[in-house]
C-alpha positions as YAML, in Angstrom:
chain: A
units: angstrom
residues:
- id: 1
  name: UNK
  ca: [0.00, 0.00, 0.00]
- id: 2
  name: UNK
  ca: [1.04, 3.39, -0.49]
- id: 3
  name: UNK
  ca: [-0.19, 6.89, 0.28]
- id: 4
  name: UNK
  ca: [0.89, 10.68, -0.47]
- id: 5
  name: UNK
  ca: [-2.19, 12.15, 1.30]
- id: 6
  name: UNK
  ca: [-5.64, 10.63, 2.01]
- id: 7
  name: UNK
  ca: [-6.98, 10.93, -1.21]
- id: 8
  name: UNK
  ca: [-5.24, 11.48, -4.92]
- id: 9
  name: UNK
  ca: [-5.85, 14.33, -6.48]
- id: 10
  name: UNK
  ca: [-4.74, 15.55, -9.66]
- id: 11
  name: UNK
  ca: [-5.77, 19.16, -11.19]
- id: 12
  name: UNK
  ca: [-4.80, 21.68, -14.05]
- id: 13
  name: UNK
  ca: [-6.24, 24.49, -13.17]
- id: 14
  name: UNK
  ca: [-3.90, 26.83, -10.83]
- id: 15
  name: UNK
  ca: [-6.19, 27.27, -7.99]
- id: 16
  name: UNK
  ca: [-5.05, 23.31, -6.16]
- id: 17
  name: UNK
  ca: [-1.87, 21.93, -6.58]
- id: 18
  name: UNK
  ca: [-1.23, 18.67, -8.64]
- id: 19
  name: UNK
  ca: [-0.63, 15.10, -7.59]
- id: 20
  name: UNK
  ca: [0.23, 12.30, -9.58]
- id: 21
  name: UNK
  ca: [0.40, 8.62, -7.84]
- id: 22
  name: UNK
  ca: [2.81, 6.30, -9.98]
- id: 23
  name: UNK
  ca: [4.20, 2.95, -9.28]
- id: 24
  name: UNK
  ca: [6.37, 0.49, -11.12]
- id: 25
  name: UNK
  ca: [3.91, -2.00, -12.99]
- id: 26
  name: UNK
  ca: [6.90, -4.70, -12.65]
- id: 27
  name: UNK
  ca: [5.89, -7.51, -10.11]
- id: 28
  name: UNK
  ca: [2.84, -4.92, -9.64]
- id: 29
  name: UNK
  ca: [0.51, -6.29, -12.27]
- id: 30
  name: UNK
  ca: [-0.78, -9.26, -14.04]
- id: 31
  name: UNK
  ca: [-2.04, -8.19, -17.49]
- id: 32
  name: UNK
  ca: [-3.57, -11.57, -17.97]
- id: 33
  name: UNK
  ca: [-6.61, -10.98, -15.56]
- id: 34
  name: UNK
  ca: [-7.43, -8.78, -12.64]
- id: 35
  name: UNK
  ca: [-9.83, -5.94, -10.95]
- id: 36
  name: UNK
  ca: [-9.03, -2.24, -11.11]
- id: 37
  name: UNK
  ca: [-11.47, -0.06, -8.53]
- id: 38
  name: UNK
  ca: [-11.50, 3.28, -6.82]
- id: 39
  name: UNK
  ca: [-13.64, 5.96, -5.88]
- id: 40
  name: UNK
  ca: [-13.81, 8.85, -7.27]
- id: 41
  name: UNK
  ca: [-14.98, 12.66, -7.02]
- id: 42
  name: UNK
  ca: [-15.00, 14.44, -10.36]
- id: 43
  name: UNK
  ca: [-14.66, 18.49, -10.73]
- id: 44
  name: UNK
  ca: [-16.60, 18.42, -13.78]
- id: 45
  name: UNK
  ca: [-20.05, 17.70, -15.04]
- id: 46
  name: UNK
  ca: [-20.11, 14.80, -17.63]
- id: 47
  name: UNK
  ca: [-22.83, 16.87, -19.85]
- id: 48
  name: UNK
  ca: [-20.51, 19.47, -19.94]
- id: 49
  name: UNK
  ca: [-17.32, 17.69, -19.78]
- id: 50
  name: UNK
  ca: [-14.05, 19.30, -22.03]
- id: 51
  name: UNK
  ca: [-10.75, 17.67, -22.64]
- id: 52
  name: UNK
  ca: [-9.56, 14.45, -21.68]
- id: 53
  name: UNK
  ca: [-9.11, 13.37, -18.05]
- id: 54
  name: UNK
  ca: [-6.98, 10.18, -17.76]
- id: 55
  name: UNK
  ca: [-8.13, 8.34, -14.16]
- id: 56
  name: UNK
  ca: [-5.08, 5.45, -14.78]
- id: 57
  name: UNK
  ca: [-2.86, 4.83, -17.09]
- id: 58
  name: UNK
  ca: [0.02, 2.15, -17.91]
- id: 59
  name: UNK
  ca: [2.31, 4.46, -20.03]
- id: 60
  name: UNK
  ca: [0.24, 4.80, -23.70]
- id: 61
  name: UNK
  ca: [-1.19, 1.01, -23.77]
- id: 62
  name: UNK
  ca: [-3.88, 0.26, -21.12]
- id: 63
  name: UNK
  ca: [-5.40, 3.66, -19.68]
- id: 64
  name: UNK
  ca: [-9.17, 4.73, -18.44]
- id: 65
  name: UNK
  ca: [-10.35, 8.44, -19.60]
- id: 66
  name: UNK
  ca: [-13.64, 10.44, -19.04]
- id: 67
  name: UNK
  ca: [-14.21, 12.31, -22.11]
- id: 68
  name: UNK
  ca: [-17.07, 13.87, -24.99]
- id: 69
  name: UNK
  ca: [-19.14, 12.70, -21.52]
- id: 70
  name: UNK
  ca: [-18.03, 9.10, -21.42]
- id: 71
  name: UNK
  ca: [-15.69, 7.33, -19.12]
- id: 72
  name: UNK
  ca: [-13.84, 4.28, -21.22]
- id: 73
  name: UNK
  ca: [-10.92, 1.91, -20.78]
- id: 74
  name: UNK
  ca: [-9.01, 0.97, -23.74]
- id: 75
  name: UNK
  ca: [-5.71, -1.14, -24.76]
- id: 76
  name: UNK
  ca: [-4.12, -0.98, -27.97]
- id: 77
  name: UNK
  ca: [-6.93, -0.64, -30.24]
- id: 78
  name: UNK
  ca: [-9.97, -1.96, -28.52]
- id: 79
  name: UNK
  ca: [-11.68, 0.52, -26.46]
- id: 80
  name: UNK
  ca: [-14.69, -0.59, -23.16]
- id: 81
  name: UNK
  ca: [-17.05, 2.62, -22.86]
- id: 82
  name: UNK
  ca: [-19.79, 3.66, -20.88]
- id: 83
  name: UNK
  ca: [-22.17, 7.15, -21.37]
- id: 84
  name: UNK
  ca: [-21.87, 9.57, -17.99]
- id: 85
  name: UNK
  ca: [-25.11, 10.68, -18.90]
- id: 86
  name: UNK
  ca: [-26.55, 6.69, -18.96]
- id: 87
  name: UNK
  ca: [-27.79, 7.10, -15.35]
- id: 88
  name: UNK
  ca: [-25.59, 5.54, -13.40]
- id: 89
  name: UNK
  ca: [-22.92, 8.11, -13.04]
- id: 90
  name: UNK
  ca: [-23.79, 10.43, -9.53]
- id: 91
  name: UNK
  ca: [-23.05, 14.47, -10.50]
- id: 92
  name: UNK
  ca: [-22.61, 15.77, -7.05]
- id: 93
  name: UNK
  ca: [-20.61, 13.09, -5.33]
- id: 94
  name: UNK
  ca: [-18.22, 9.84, -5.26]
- id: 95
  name: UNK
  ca: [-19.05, 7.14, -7.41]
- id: 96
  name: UNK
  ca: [-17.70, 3.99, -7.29]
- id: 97
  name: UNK
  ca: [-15.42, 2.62, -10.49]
- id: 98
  name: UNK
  ca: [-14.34, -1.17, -10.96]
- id: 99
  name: UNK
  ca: [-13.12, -3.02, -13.92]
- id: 100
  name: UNK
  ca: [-12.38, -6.77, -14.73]
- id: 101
  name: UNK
  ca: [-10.69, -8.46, -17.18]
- id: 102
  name: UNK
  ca: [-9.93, -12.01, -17.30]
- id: 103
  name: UNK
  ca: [-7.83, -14.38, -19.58]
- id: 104
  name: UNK
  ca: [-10.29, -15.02, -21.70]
- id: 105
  name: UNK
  ca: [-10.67, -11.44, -22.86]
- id: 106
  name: UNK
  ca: [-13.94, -10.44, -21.14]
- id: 107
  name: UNK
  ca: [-13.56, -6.85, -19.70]
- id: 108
  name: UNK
  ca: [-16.24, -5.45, -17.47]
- id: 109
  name: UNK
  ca: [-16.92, -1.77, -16.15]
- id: 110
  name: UNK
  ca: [-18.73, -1.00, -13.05]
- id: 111
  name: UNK
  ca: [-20.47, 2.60, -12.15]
- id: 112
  name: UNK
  ca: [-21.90, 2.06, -8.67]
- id: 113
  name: UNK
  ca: [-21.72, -1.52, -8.42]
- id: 114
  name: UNK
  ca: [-23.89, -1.77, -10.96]
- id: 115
  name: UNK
  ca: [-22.72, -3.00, -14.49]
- id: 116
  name: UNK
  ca: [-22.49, -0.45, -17.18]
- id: 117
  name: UNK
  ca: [-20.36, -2.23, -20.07]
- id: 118
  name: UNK
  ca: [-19.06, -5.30, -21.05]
- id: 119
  name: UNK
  ca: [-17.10, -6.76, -23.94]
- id: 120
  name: UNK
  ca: [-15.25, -9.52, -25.15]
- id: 121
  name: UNK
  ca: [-11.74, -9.47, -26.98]
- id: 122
  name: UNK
  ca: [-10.25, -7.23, -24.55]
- id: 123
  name: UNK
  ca: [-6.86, -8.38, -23.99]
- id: 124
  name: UNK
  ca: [-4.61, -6.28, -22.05]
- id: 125
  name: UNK
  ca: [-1.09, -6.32, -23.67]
- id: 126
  name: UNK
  ca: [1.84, -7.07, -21.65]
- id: 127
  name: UNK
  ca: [3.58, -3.76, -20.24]
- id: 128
  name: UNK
  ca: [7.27, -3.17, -20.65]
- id: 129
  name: UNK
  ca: [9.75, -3.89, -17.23]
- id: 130
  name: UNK
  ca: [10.15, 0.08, -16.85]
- id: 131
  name: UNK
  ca: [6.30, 0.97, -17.41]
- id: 132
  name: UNK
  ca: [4.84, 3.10, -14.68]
- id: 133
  name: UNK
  ca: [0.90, 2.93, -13.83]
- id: 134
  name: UNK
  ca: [-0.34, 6.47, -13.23]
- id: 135
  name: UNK
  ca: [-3.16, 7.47, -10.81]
- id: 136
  name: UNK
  ca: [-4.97, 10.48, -11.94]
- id: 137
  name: UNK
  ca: [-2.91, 11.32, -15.21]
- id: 138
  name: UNK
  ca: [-1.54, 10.18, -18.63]
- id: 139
  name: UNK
  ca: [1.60, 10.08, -17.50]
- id: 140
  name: UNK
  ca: [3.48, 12.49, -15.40]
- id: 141
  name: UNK
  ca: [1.02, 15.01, -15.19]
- id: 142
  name: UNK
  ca: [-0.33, 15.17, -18.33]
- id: 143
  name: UNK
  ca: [-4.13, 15.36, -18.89]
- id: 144
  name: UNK
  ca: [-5.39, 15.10, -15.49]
- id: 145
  name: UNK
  ca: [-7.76, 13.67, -13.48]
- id: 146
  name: UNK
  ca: [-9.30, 16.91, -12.15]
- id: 147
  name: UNK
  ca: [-10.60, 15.19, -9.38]
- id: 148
  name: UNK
  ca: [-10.27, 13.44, -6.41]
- id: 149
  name: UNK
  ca: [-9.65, 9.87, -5.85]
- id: 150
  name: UNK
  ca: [-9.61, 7.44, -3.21]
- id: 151
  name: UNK
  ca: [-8.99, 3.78, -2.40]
- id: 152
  name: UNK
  ca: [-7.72, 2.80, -5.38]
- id: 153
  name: UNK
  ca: [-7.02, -1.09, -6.08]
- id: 154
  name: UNK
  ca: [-5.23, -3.50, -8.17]
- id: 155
  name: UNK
  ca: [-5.87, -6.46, -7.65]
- id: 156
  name: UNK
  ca: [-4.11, -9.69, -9.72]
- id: 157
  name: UNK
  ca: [-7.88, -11.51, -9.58]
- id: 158
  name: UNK
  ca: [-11.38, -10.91, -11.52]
- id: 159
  name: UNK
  ca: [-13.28, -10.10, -8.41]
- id: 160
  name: UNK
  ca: [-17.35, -11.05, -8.99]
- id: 161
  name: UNK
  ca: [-20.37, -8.51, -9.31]
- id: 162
  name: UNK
  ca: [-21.37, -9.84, -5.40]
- id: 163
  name: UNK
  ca: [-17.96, -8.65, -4.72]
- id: 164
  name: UNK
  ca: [-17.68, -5.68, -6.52]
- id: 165
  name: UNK
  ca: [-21.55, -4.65, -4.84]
- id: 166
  name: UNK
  ca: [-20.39, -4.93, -1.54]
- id: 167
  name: UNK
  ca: [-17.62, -2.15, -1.77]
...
């Protein structure tokens, strides 16, 4: 575990200070299956959302942006997306995020426990030894989060919907 304050936040406007969470992805990540979940507390409205703001990344090949008023997770070419405006997605407060992939290439994504997208042939490719996963950017501080995030997990297993409800 590791923790710069209680929460991760990452901004790009002047007025709060920016913070990127990285870690080495070597020994830190299986790319054949595994969960990816956090909360988080956007500074902008998804019907009036501008730019790209990355919520993880793994250098340029496996990354999850909200953007155009969709959050999506893509790898390589393939590409899991959900619509902010769908319902699920809570305006004013923290909504819950999880995604699943397995070895078989089915990738889930989870708004408030609740299942918003699925697909199949989602493989995630294999990162390099000296790949970084970034919390709350595209990199070092590039394209940021603009919010705040919290509890963030990787885990190396495809945790169920029952499990994935009870957080």
């Amino acid at each position: 575990q590791f923790e710069e304050r209680s929460y991760a936040t990452s901004w790009t406007n002047l007025s709060r200070a920016a913070t990127v969470v990285k870690y080495p992805v070597e020994d830190n990540f299986d790319n054949d299956k595994g969960t990816i979940e956090f909360w988080i507390k956007a500074d902008w409205n998804s019907s009036h959302l501008r730019g790209t703001h990355y919520l993880f990344s793994i250098d340029a090949d496996f990354k999850m942006k909200a953007e155009d008023g969709t959050i999506s997770v893509s790898t390589g070419s393939t590409e899991l997306s959900y619509s902010l405006n769908g319902g699920l997605w809570n305006e004013d407060g923290w909504n819950h995020v999880a995604f699943t992939w397995d070895e078989y290439g089915y990738a889930d994504l989870y708004i408030n426990a609740s299942l918003a997208a699925t697909k199949s042939s989602f493989v995630v490719s294999e990162p390099g030894v000296s790949d970084m996963f970034y919390i709350g950017s595209f990199g070092p501080c590039v394209k940021q989060a603009n919010s705040y995030i919290d509890d963030f997990v990787v885990l190396d297993e495809v945790r169920t919907p029952q499990e994935i409800l009870v957080d």
